[in-house]
mmCIF file of C-alpha atoms in Angstrom:
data_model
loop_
_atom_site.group_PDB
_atom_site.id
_atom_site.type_symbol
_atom_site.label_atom_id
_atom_site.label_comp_id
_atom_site.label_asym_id
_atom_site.label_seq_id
_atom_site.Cartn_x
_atom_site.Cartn_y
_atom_site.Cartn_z
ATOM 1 C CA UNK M 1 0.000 0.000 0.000
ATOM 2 C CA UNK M 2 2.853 2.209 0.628
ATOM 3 C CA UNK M 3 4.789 2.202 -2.618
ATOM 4 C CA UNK M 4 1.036 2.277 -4.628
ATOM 5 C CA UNK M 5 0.366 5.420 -2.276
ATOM 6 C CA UNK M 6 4.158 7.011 -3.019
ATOM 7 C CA UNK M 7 4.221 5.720 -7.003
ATOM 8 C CA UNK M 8 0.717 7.894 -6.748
ATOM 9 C CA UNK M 9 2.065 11.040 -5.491
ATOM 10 C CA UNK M 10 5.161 10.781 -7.451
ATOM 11 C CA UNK M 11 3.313 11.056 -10.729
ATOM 12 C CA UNK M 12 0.918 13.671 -9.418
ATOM 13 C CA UNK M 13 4.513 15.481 -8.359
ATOM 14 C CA UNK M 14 5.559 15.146 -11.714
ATOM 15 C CA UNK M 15 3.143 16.525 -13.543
ATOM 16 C CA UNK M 16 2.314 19.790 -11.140
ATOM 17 C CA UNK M 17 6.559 20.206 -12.036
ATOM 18 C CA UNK M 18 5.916 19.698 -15.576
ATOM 19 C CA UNK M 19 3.357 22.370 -15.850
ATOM 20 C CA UNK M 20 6.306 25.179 -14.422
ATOM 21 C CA UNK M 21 8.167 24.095 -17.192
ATOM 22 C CA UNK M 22 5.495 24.253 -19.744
ATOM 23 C CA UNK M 23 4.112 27.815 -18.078
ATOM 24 C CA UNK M 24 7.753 29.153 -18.737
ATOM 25 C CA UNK M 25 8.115 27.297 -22.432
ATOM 26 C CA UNK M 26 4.863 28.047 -23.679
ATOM 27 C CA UNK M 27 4.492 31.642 -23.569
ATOM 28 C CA UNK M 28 7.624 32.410 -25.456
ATOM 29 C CA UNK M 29 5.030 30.903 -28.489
ATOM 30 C CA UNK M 30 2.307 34.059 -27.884
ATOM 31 C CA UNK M 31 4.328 37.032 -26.768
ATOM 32 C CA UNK M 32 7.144 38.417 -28.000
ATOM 33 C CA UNK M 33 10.539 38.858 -26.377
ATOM 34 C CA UNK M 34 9.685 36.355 -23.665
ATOM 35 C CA UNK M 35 11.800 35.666 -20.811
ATOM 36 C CA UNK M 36 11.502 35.024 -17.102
ATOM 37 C CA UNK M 37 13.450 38.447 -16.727
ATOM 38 C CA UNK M 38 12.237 40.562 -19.150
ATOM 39 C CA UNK M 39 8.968 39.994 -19.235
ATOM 40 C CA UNK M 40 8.486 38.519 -15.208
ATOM 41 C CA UNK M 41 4.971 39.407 -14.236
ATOM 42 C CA UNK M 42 3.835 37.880 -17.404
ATOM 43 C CA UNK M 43 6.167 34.386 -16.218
ATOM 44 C CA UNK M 44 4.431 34.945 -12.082
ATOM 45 C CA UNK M 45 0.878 34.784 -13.717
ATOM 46 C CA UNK M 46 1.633 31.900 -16.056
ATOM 47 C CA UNK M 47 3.304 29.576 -13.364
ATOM 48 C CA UNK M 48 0.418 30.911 -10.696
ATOM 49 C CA UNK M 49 -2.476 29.923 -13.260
ATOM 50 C CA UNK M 50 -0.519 26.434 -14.794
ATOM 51 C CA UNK M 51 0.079 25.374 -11.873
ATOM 52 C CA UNK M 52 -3.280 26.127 -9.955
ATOM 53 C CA UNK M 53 -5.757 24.547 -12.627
ATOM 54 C CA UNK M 54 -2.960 21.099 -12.203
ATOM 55 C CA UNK M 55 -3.387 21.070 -8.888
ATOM 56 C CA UNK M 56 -7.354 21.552 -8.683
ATOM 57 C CA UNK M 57 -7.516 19.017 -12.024
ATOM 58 C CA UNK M 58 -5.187 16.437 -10.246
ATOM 59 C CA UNK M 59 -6.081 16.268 -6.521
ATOM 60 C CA UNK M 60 -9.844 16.300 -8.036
ATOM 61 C CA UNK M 61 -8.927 13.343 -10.625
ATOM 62 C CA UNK M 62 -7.226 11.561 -7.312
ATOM 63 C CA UNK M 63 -9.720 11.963 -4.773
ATOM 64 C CA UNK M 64 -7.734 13.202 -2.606
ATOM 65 C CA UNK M 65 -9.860 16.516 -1.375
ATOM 66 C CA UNK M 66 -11.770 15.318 2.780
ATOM 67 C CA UNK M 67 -14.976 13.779 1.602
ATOM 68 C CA UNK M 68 -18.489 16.347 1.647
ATOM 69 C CA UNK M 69 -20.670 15.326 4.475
ATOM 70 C CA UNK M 70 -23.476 17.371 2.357
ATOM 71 C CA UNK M 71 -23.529 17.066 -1.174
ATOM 72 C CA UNK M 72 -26.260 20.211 -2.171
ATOM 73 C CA UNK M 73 -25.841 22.856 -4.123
ATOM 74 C CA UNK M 74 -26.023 25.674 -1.688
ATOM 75 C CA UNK M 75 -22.834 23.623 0.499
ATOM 76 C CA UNK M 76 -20.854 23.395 -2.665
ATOM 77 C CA UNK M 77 -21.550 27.066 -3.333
ATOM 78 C CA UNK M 78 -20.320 27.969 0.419
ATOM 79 C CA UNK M 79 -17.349 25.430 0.257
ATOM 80 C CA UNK M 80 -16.434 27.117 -3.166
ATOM 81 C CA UNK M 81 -16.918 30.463 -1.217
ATOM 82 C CA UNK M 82 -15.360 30.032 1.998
ATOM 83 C CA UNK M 83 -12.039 28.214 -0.298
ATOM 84 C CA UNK M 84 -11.748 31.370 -2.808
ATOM 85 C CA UNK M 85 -11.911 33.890 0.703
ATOM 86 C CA UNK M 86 -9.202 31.941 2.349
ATOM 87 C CA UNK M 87 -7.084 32.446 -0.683
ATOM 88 C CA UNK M 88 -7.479 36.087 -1.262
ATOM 89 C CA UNK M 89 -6.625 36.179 2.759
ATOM 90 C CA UNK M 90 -3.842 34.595 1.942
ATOM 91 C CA UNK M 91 -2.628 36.859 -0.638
ATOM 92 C CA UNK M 92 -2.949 39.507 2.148
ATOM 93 C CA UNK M 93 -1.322 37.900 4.537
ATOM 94 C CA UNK M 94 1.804 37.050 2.238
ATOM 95 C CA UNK M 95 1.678 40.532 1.103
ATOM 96 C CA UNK M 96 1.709 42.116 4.746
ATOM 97 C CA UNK M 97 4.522 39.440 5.593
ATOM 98 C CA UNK M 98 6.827 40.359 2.752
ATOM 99 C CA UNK M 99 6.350 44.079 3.456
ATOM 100 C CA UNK M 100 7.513 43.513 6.958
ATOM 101 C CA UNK M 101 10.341 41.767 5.958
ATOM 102 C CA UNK M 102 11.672 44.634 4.302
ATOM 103 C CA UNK M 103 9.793 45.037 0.793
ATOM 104 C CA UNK M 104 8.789 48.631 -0.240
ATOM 105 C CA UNK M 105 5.173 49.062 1.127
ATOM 106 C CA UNK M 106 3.800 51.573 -1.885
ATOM 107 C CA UNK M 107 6.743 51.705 -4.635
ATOM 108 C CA UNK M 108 6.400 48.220 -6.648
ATOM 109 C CA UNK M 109 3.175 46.945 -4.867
ATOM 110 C CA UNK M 110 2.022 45.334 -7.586
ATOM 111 C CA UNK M 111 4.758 43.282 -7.929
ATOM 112 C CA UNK M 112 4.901 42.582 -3.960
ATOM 113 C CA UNK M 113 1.157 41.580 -4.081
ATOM 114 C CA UNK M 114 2.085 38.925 -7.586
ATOM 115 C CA UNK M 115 5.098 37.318 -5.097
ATOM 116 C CA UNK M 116 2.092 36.890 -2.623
ATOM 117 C CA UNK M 117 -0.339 35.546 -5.218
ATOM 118 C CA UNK M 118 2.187 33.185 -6.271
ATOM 119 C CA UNK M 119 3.337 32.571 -2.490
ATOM 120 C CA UNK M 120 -0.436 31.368 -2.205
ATOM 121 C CA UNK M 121 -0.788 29.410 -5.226
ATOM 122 C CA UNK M 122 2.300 27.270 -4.330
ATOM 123 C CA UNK M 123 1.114 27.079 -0.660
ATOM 124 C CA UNK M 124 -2.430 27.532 0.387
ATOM 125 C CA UNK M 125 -3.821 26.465 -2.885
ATOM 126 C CA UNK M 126 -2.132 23.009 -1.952
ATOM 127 C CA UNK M 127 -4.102 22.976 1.455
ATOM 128 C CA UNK M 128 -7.492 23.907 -0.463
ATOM 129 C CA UNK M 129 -7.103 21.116 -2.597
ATOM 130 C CA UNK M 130 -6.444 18.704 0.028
ATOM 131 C CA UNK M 131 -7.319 19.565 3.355
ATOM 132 C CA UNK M 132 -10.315 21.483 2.387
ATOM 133 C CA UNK M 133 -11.927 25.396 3.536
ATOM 134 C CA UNK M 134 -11.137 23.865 6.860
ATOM 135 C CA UNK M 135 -8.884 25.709 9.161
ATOM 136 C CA UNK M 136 -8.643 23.197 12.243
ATOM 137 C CA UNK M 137 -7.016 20.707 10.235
ATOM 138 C CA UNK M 138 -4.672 23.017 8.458
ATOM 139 C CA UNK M 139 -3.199 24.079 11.835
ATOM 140 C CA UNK M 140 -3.341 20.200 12.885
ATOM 141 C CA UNK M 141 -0.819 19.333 9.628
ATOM 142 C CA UNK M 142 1.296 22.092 10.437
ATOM 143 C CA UNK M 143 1.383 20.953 13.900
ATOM 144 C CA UNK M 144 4.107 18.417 15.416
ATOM 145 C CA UNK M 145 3.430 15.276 14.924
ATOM 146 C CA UNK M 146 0.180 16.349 12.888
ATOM 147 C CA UNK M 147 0.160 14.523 9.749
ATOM 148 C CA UNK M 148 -2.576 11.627 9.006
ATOM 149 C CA UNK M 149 -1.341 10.741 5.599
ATOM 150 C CA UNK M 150 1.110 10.495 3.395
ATOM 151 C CA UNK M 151 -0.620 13.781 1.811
ATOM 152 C CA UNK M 152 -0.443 15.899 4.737
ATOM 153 C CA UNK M 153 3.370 15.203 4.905
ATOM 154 C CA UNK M 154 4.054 16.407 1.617
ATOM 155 C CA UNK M 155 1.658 19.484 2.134
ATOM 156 C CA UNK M 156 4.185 19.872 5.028
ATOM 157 C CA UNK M 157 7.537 19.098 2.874
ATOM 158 C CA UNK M 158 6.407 21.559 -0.205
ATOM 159 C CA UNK M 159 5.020 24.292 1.807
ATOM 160 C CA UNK M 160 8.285 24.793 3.883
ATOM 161 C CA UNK M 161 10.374 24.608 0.873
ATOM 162 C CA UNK M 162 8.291 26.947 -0.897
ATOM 163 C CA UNK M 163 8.790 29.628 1.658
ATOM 164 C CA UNK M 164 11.856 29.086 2.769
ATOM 165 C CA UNK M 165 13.268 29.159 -0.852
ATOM 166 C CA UNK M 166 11.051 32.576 -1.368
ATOM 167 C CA UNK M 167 13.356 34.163 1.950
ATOM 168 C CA UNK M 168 16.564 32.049 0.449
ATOM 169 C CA UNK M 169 15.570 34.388 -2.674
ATOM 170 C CA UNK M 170 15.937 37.434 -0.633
ATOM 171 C CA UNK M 171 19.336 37.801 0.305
ATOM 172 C CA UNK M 172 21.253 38.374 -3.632
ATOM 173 C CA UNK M 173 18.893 41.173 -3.991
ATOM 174 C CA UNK M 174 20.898 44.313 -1.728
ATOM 175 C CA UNK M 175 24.879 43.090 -3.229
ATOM 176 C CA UNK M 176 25.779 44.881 -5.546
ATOM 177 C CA UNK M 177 25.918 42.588 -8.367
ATOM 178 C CA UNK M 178 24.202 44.389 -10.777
ATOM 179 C CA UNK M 179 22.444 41.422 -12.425
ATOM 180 C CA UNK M 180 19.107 41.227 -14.174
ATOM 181 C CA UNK M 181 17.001 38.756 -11.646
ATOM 182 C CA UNK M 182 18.303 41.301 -8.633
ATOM 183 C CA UNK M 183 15.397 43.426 -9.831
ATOM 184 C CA UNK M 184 12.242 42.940 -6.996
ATOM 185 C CA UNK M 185 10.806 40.023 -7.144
ATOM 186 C CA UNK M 186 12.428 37.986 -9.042
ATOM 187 C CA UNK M 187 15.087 36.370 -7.485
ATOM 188 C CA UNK M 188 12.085 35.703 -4.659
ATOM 189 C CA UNK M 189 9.607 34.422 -6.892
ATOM 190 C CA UNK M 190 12.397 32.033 -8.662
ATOM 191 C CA UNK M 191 13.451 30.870 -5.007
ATOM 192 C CA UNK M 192 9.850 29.935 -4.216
ATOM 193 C CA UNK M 193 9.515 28.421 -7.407
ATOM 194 C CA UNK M 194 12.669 26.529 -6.512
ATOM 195 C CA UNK M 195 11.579 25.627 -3.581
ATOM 196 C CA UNK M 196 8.675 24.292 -4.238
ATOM 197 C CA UNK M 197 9.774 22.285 -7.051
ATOM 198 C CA UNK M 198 12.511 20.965 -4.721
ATOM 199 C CA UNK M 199 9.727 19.573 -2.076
ATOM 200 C CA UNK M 200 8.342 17.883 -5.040
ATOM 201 C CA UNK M 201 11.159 15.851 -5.052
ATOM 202 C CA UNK M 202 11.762 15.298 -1.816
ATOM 203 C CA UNK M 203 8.223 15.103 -0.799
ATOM 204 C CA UNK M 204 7.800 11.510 -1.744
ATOM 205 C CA UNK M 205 11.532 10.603 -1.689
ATOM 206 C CA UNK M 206 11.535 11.600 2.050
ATOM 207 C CA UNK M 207 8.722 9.978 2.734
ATOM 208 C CA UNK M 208 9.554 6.393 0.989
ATOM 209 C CA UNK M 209 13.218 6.843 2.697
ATOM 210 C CA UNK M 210 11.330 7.129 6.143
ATOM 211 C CA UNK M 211 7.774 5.018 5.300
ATOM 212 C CA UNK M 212 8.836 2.127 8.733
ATOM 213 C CA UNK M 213 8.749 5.579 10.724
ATOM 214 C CA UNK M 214 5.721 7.215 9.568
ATOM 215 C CA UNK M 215 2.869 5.736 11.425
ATOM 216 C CA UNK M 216 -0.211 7.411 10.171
ATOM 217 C CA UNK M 217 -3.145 7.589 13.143
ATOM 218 C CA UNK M 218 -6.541 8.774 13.200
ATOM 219 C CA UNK M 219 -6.835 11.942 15.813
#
């Protein structure tokens, strides 16, 4: 059961990664002079929407999303509701975090808020999709010893990579270096992007590397 439930999250790993790769590929097709420096915002949006819809398409295709105790309209509406709120909170929240961290809070907000969008995408979007609109067990996965399967673990493993490679991002951008993806975000927004693509990875290589450890228990 194990290496089915790895060999499963593997190939769902594999193709969230391969839609980065097509959302930085693909573009250079529709709009001219392309690149992840040049033209950044334009890469954020198209990594932030490739890899959202792969997430929602996959974790729906898997079954992976807490099962509905209602199924009516008006609860789907709600759950639909209460999901899209969370992530525009989170957007917030990211934004307010990287302004206290140091970024400017009114020159280049725009591109501050599209670090937090994609900040959200590669994090909360994740919990959405597979904890649900359902705060109490998002703080119980992020808690010790709080992960009930082998899901919640790499929620855990992909979420910390994804922020701390967005902080990891940080630090090239005050030397004086004088190099194109110093400009704000972008060394950020490639560290998350790194990051996250890292806890792919390691997600279910960590997890098959330690599976006589893991003992998975109903709470």
């Amino acid at each position: 059961m194990w290496d089915v439930e790895i060999r499963g999250m593997a190939s769902a790993h594999a193709i969230i990664a391969s839609s980065i790769f097509m959302a930085t590929v693909m573009p250079a097709v529709f709009v001219e002079n392309f690149s992840v420096y040049g033209t950044h915002m334009v890469w954020l949006y198209c990594v932030a929407g490739s890899v959202a819809v792969v997430n929602i398409a996959v974790f729906w295709l898997l079954g992976i999303s807490p099962p509905t105790k209602k199924n009516t309209l008006s609860y789907k509406i709600n759950r639909l509701f209460k999901s899209c709120l969370y992530f525009v909170l989170s957007c917030l929240f990211f934004h307010t975090v990287v302004v206290l961290y140091g970024a400017p809070l009114l020159e280049s907000a725009l591109e501050t808020f599209s670090l937090a969008v994609l900040l959200s995408t590669l994090t909360t979007l994740r919990c959405l999709c597979i904890l649900g609109p359902n705060v109490q067990a998002w703080i119980r996965v992020f808690s010790r010893d709080g992960a009930m399967s082998v899901w919640d673990t790499s929620l855990q493993i992909t979420t910390g990579c994804s922020v701390i490679g967005a902080w990891l991002g940080a630090f090239p951008i005050p030397l004086d270096w004088d190099r194109p993806w110093q400009v704000w975000p972008i060394s950020c927004t490639l560290g998350a992007t790194t990051g996250f693509l890292t806890g792919l990875l390691a997600a279910p290589v960590w997890i098959h590397w330690h599976r006589k450890q893991l003992t998975y228990k109903l709470k």
